[in-house]
CSV table of C-alpha atoms and ligand atoms in Angstrom, one decimal:
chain,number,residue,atom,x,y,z
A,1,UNK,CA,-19.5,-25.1,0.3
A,2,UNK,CA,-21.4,-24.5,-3.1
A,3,UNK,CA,-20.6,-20.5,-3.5
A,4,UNK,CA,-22.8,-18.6,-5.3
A,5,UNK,CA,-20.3,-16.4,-6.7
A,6,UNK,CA,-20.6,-12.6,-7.3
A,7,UNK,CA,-23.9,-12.1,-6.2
A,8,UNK,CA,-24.3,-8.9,-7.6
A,9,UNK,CA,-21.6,-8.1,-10.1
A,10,UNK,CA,-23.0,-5.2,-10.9
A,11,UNK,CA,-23.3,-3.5,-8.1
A,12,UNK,CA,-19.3,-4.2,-6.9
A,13,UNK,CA,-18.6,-2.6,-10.3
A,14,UNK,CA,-20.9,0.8,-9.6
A,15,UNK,CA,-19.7,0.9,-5.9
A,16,UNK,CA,-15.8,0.6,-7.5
A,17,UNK,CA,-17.3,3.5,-9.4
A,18,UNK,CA,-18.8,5.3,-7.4
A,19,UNK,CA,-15.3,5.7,-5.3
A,20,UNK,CA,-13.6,6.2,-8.2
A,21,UNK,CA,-15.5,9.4,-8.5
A,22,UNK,CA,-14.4,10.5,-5.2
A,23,UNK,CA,-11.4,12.3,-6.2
A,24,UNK,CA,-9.3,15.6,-5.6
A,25,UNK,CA,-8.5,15.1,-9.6
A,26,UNK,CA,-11.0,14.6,-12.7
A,27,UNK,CA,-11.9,11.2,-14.2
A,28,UNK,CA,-10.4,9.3,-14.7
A,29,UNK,CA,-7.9,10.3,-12.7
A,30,UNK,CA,-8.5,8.9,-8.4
A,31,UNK,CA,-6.1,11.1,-5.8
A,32,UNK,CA,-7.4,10.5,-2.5
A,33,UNK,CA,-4.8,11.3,-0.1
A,34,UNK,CA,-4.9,10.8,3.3
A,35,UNK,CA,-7.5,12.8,5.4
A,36,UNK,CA,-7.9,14.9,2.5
A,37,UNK,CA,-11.6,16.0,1.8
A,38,UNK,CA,-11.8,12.8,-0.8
A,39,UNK,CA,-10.5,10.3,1.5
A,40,UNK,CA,-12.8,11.4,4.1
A,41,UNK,CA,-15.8,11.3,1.7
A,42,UNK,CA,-14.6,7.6,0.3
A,43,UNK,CA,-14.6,6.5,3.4
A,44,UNK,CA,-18.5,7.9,4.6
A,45,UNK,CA,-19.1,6.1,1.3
A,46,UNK,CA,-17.4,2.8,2.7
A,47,UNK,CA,-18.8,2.6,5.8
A,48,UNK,CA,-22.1,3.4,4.5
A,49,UNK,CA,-21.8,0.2,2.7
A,50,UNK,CA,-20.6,-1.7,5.2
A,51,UNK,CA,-23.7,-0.4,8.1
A,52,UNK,CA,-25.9,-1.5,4.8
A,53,UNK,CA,-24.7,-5.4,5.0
A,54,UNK,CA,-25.3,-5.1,8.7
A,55,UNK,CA,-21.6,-4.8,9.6
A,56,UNK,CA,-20.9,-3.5,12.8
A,57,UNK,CA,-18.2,-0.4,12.1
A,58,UNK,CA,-15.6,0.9,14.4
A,59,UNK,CA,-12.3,3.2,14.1
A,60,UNK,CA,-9.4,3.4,15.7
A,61,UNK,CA,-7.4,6.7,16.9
A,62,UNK,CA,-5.6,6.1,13.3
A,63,UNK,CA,-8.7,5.8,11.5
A,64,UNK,CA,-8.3,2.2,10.5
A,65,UNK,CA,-11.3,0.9,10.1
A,66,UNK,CA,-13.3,-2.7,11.2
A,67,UNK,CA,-16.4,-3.8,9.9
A,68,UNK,CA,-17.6,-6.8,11.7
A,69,UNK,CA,-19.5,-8.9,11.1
A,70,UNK,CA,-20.3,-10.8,13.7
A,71,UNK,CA,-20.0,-14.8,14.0
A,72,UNK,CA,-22.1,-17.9,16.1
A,73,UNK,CA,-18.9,-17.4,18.3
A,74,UNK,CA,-18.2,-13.8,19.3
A,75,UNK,CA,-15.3,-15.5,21.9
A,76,UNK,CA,-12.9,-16.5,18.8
A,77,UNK,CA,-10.8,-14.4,17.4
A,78,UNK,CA,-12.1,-13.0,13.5
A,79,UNK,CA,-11.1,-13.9,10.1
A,80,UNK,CA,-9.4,-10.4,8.4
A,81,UNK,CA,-10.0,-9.0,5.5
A,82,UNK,CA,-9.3,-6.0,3.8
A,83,UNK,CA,-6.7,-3.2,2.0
A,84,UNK,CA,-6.9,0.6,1.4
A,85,UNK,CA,-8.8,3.3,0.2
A,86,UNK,CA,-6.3,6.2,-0.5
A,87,UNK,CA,-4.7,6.3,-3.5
A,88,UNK,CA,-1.2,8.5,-4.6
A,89,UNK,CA,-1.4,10.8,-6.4
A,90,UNK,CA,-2.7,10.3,-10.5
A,91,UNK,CA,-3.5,6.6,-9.3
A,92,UNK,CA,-5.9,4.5,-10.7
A,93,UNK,CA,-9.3,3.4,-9.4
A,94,UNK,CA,-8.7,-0.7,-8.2
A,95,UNK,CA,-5.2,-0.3,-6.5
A,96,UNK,CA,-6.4,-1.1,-2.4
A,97,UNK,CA,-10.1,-0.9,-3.5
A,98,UNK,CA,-10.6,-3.9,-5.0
A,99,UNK,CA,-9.4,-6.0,-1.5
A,100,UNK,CA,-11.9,-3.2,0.5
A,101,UNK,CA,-15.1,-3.7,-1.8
A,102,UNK,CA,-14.3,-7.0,-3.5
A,103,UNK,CA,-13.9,-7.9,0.8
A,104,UNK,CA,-17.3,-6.6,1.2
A,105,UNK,CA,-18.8,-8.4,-1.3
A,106,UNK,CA,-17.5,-11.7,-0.2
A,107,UNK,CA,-18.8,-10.8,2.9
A,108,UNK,CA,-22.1,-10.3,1.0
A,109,UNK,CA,-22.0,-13.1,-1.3
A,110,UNK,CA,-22.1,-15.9,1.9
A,111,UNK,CA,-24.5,-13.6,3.4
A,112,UNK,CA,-27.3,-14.0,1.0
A,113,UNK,CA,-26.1,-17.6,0.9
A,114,UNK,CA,-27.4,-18.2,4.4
A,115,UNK,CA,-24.0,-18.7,5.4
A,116,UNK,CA,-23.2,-18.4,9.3
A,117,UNK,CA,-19.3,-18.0,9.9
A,118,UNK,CA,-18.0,-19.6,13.4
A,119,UNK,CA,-15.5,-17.2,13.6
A,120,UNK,CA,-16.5,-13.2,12.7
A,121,UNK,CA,-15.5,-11.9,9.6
A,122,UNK,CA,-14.0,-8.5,9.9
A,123,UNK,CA,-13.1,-5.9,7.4
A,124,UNK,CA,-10.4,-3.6,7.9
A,125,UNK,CA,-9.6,-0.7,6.0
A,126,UNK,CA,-6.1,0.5,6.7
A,127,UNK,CA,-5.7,4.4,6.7
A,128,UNK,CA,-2.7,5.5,4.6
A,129,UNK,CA,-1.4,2.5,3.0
A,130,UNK,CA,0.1,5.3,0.4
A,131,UNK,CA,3.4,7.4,1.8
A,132,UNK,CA,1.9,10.0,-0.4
A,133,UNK,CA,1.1,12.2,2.5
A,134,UNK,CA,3.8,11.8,5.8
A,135,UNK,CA,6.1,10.2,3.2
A,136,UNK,CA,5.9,6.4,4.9
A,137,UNK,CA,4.0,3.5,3.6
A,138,UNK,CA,1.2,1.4,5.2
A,139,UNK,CA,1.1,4.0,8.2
A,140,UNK,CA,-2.2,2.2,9.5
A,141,UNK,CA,-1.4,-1.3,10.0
A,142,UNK,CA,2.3,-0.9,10.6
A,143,UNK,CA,0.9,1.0,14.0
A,144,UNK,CA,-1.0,-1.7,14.0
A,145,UNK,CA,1.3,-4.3,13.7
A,146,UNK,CA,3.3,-2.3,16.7
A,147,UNK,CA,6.3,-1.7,13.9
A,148,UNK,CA,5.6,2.4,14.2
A,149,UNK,CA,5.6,3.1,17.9
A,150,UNK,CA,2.9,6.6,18.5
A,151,UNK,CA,5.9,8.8,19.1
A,152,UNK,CA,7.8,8.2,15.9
A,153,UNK,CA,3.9,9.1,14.6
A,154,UNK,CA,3.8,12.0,16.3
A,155,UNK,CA,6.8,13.3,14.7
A,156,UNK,CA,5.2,12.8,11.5
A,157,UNK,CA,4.7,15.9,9.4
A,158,UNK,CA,3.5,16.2,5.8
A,159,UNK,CA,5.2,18.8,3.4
A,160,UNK,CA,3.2,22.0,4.6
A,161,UNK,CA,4.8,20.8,7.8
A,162,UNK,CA,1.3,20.2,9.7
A,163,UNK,CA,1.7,17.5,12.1
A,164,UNK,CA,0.2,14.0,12.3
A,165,UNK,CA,-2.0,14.9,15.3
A,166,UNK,CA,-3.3,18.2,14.0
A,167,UNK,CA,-4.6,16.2,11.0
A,168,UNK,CA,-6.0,13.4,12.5
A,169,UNK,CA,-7.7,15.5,15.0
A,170,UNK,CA,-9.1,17.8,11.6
A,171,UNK,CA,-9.9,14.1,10.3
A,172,UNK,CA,-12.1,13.5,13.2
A,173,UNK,CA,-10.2,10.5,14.9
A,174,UNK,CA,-8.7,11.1,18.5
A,175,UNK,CA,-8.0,8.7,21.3
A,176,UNK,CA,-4.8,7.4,22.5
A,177,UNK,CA,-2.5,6.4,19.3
A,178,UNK,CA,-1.1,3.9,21.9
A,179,UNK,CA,-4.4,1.9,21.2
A,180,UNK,CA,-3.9,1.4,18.0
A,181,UNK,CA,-0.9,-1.9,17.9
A,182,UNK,CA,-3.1,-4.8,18.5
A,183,UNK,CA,-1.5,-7.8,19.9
A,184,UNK,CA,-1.0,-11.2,18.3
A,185,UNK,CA,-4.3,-13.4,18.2
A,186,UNK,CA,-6.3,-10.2,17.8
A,187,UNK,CA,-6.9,-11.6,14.6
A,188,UNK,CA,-6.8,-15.3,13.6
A,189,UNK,CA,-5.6,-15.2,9.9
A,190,UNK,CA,-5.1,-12.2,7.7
A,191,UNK,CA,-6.1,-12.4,3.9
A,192,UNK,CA,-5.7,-9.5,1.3
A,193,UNK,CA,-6.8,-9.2,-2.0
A,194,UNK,CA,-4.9,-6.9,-4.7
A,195,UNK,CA,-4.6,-6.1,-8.3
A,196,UNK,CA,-1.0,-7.9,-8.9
A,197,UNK,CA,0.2,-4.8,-10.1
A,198,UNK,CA,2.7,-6.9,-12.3
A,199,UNK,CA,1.9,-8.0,-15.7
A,200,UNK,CA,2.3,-11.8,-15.3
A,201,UNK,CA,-1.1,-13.1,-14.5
A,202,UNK,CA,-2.2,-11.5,-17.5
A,203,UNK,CA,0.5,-12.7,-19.6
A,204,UNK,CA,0.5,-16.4,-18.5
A,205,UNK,CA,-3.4,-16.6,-18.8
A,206,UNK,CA,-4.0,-17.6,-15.3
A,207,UNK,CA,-6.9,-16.2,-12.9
A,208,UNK,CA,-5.2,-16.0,-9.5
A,209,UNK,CA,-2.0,-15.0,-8.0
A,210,UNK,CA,-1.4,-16.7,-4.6
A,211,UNK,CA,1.3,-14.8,-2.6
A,212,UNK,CA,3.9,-16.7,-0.7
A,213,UNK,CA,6.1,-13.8,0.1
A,214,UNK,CA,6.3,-9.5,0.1
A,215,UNK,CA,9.4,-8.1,-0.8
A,216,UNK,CA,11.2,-5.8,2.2
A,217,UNK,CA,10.8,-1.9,0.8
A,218,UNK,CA,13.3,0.8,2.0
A,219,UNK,CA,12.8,4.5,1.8
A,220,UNK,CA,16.1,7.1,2.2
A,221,UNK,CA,15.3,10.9,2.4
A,222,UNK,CA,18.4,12.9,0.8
A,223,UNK,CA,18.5,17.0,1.5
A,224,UNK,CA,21.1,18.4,-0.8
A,225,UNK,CA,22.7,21.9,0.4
A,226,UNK,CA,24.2,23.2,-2.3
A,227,UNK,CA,24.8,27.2,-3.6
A,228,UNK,CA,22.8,29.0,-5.3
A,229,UNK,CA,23.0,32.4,-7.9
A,230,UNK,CA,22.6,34.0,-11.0
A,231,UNK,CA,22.4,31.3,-13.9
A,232,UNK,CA,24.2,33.5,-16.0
A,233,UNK,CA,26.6,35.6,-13.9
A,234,UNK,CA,27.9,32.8,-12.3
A,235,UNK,CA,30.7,31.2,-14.5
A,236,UNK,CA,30.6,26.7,-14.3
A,237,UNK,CA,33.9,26.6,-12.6
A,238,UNK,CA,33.3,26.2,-8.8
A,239,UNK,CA,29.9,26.0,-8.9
A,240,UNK,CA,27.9,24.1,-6.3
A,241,UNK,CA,24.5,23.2,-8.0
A,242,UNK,CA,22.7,20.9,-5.5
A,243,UNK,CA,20.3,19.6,-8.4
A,244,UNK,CA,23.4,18.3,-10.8
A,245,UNK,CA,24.7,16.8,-7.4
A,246,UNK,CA,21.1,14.7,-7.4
A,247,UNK,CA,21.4,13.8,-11.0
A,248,UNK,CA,24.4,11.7,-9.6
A,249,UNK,CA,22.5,10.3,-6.6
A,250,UNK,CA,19.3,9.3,-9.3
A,251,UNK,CA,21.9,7.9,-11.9
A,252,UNK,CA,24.2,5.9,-9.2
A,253,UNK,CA,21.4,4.4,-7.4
A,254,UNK,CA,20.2,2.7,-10.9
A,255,UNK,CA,23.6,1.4,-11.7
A,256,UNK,CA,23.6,0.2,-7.9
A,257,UNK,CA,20.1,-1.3,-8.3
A,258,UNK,CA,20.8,-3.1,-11.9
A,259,UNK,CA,24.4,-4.0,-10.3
A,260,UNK,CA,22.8,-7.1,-8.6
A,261,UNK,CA,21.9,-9.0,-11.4
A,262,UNK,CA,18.5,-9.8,-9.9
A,263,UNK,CA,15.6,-9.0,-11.6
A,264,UNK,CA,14.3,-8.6,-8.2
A,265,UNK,CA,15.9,-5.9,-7.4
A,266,UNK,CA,14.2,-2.5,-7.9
A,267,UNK,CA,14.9,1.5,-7.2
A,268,UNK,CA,12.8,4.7,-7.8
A,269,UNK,CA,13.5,8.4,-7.0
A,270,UNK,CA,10.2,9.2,-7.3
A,271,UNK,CA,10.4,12.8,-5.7
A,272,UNK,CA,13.0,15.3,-6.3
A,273,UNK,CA,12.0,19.1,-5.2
A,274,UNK,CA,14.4,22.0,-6.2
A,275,UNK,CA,14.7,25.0,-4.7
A,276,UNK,CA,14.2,28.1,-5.8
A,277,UNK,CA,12.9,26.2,-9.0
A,278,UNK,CA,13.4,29.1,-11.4
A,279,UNK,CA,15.1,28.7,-14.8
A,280,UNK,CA,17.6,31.4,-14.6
A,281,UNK,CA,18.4,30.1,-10.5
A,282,UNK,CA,21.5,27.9,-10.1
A,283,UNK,CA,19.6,25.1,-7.7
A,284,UNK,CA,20.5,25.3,-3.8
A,285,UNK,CA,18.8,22.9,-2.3
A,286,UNK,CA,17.3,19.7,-3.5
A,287,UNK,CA,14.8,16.7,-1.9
A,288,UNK,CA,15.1,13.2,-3.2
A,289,UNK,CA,12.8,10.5,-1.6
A,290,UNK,CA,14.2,7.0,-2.9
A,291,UNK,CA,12.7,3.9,-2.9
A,292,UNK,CA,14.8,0.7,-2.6
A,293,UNK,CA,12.9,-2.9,-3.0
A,294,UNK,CA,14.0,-6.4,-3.3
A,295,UNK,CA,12.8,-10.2,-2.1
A,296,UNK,CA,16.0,-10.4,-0.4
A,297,UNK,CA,16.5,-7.7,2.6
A,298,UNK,CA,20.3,-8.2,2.6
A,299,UNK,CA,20.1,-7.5,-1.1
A,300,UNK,CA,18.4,-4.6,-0.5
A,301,UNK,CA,20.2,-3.5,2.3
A,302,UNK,CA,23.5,-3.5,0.1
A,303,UNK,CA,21.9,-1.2,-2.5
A,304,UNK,CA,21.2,1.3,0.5
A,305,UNK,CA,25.1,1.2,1.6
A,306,UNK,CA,26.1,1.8,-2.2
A,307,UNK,CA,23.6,4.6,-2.1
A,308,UNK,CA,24.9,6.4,1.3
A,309,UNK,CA,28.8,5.7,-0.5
A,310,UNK,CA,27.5,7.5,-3.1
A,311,UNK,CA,26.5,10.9,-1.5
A,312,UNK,CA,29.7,10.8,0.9
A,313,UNK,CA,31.5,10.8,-2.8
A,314,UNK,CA,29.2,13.3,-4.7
A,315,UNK,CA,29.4,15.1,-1.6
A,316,UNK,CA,33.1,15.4,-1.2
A,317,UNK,CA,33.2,15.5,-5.2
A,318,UNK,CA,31.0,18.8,-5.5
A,319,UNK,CA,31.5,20.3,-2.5
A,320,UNK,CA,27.6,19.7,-1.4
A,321,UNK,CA,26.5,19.2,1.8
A,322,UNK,CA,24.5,16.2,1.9
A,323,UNK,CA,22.5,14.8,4.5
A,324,UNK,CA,20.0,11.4,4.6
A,325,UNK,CA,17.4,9.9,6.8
A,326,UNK,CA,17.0,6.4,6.9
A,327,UNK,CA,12.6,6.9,6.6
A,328,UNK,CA,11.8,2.9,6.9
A,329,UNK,CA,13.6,-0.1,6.2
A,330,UNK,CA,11.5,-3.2,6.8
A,331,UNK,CA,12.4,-6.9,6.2
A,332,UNK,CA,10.3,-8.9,4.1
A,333,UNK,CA,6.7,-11.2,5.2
A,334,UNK,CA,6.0,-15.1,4.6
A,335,UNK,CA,2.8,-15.9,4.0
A,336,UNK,CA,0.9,-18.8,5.9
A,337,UNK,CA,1.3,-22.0,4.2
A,338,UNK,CA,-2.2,-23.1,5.6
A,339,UNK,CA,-4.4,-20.0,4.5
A,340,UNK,CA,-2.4,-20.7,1.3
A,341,UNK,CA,-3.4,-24.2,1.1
A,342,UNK,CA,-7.1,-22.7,1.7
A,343,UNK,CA,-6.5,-20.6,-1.5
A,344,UNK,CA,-5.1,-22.8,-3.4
A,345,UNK,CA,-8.5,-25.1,-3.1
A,346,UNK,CA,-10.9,-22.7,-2.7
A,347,UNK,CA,-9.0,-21.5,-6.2
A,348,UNK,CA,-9.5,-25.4,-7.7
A,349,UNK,CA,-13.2,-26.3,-6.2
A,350,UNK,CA,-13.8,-23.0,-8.3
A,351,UNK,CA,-12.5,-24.1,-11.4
A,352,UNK,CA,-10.0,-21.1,-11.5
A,353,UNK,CA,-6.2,-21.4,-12.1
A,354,UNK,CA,-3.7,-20.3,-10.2
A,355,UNK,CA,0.1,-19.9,-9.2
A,356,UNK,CA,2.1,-19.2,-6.4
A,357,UNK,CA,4.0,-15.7,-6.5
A,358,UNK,CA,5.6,-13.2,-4.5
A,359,UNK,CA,4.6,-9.3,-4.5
A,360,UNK,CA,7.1,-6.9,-5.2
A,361,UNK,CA,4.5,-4.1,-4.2
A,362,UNK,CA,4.5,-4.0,-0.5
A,363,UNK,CA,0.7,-4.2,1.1
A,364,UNK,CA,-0.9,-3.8,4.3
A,365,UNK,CA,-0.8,-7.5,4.9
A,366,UNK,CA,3.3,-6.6,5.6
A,367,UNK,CA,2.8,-5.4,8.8
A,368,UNK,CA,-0.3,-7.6,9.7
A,369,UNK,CA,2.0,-10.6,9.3
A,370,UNK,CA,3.4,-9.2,12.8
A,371,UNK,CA,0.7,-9.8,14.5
A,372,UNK,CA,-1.3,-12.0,12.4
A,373,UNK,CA,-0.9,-14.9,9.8
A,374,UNK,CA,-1.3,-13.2,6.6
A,375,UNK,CA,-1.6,-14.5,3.0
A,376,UNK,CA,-2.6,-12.1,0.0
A,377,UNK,CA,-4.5,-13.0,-3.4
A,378,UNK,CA,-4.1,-11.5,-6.6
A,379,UNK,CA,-6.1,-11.1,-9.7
A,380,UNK,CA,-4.4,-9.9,-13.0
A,381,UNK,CA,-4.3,-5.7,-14.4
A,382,UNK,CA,-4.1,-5.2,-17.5
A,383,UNK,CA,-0.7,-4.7,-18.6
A,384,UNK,CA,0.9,-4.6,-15.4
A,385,UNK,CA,-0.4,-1.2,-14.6
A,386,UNK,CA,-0.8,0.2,-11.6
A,387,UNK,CA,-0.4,3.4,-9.9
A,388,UNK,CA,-1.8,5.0,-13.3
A,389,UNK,CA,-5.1,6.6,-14.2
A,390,UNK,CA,-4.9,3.4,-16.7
A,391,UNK,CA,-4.6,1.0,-14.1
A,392,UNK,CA,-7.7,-2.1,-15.1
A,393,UNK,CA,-8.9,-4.9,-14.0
A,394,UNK,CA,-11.6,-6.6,-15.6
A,395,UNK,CA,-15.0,-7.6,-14.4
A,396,UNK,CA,-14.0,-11.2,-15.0
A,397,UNK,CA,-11.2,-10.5,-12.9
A,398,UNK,CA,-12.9,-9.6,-10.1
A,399,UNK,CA,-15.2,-11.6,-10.1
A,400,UNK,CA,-12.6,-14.6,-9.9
A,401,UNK,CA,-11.1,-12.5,-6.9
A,402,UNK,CA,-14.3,-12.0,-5.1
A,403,UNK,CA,-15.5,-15.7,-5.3
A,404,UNK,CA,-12.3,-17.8,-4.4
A,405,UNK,CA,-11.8,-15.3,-1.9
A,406,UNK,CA,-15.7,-15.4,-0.2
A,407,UNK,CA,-14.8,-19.1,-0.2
A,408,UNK,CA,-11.5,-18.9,1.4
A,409,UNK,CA,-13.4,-16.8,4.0
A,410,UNK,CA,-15.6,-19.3,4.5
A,411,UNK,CA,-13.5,-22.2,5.2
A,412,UNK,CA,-11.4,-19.8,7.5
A,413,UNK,CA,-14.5,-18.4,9.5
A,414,UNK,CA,-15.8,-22.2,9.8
B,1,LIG,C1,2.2,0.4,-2.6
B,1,LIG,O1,1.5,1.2,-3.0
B,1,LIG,C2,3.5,0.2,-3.1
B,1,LIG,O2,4.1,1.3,-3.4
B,1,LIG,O3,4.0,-0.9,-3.2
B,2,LIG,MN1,-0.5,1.7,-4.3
B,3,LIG,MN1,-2.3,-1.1,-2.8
């Protein structure tokens, strides 16, 4: 095909824009957490655009959503496409929104090229790719790729302790959450674009990232029961502080993590609550939520063991009780050598470079792989930064993004 690319430039930039705005936090600030009032205003703003292009929109009980568009053979199964909306908490604006509206445009793009697709092209947007809210990753599609079964949903509860089904309910989606896995052939191929959220693209000048392989990420919950008192009263000898218990935890899971020798290898407590929380309180109870990743799921696995060694020793150490839950440990995804192939043409024909990679950010496209085959493309952010009010790509960027992805798409859906 001889793409037109990027259609309307311009307009993908306002609608990124325009989402950005829709935010519980000021510009340029983006927090849109799940079923909040923002996320449910981003996505009316989505779906508007997608009813616009004459996409055919439906939800599931999760409130993942499909935009179809619908091809000359409604009996094959559709090309995917798509990421996320939400966005953690002091995020940036093109982390998951890119791979929704850069989708939709390349939807666009071989629209107002005339283009019929054999196959339907469908646009998914995954609800709560971000743990941010029930403290688990990629909640949408990894009930959709059958990995979370609806009772271990149900459980879910976010920290004001309201449950998954009150707030989906609030959120307006109902239905049986059994509905939501879809089985294998559902769709035909998978493909995902993302900001790399690394810095090499950028740094070795090239255009396109084309992901062979998504790291396996680990979360493990640690509740630290300590003892708690006057800060001054209560002499150091004998104390049982629950927060200088943590510090050990944080500290022995980065020695654990830079212990491998592989730069692959990568930990993060990225929450820790204390309790009471006042300066002159000796800390009783503390909440760590860890995140272990690596390319190699044994790897990772071994970090994890070191980790739980580590609290049965701190625990014995300092006299704190310690308990852990394992919250999701979930092996690593291939991508299709074929859709890559695509990808790596489509890439060429457009005069764009690009290099095989693997993500160390884990993505929706983790858990379609279950059900689908999945490959992901990435375009460069400045810097490597992601998951920051800072986060940018550039219209250039995008634009690469948007047209070797529209004809991917096309070659897929043919
Ligand atoms: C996704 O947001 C991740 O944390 O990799
Ligand atoms: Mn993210
Ligand atoms: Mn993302």
């Amino acid at each position: 095909m001889t793409a037109q690319p990027n259609r309307n430039l311009d307009g993908l930039l306002q609608e990124l824009a325009a989402l950005a705005r829709i935010s519980a936090a000021e510009p340029p600030v983006v927090t849109r957490v799940v079923f909040s009032e923002a996320d449910l205003r981003a996505r009316a703003y989505v779906k508007g655009l997608c009813s616009a292009a004459g996409l055919t929109v439906h939800e599931d009980a999760i409130g993942n959503t499909f935009a179809r568009w619908q091809g000359a053979d409604p009996q094959l199964a559709p090309i995917g496409t798509g990421s996320h909306i939400d966005a953690i908490p002091n995020a940036g604006m093109y982390d998951g929104t890119v791979g929704v509206l850069g989708g939709l445009e390349a939807i666009r793009v071989l629209q107002s090229m005339g283009f019929t697709p054999r196959r339907s092209i469908e646009l998914v947007i995954f609800t709560a790719e971000e743990p941010t809210r029930f403290g688990i990753g990629c909640l949408g599609s990894r009930m959709m790729g059958n990995v979370l079964t609806p009772a271990k949903a149900l459980a879910l509860r976010d920290k004001q302790g309201v449950g998954l089904e009150e707030l989906r309910t609030q959120a307006g989606f109902s239905g049986p959450l059994e509905s939501v896995a879809l089985p294998s052939g559902r769709f035909h191929q998978f493909i995902e674009l993302h900001i790399e959220q690394g810095p090499l693209l950028e740094q070795e000048g090239i255009d396109l990232g084309l992901v062979t392989y998504i790291a396996a990420p680990a979360s493990l919950r640690i509740q630290l029961e300590g003892e708690g008192g006057h800060a001054g009263g209560k002499l150091m000898p004998g104390r049982k502080d629950a927060l200088t218990a943590a510090a050990e935890l944080i500290l022995a899971l980065e020695t654990e993590a830079l212990s491998t020798g592989a730069i692959d290898t990568v930990a993060t407590v990225g929450v820790c609550e204390v309790f009471p929380g006042a300066v002159n309180s000796i800390p009783s109870r503390v909440r760590l939520e860890t995140d272990i990743r690596d390319t190699d799921g044994a790897r990772r696995d071994r970090v994890l063991d070191a980790l739980r060694a580590a609290c049965a020793d701190v625990s014995a150490r300092r006299r704190v009780h310690i308990t852990t839950e394992l919250v999701n440990a979930d092996p690593p995804a291939t991508c299709d050598a074929a859709i890559l192939a695509v990808m790596e043409a489509s890439a060429k024909e457009a005069g764009r470079t690009s290099k095989k990679m693997v993500s160390r950010a884990y993505h929706d496209s983790l858990f379609m792989a279950r059900i689908a085959p999945v490959a992901m493309l990435f375009i460069p952010c400045r810097g490597g930064v992601s998951h920051r009010p800072d986060e940018y790509a550039s219209p250039e960027w995008i634009a690469n993004g948007v047209h070797v992805l529209a004809r991917t798409l096309a070659t897929l859906a043919s």
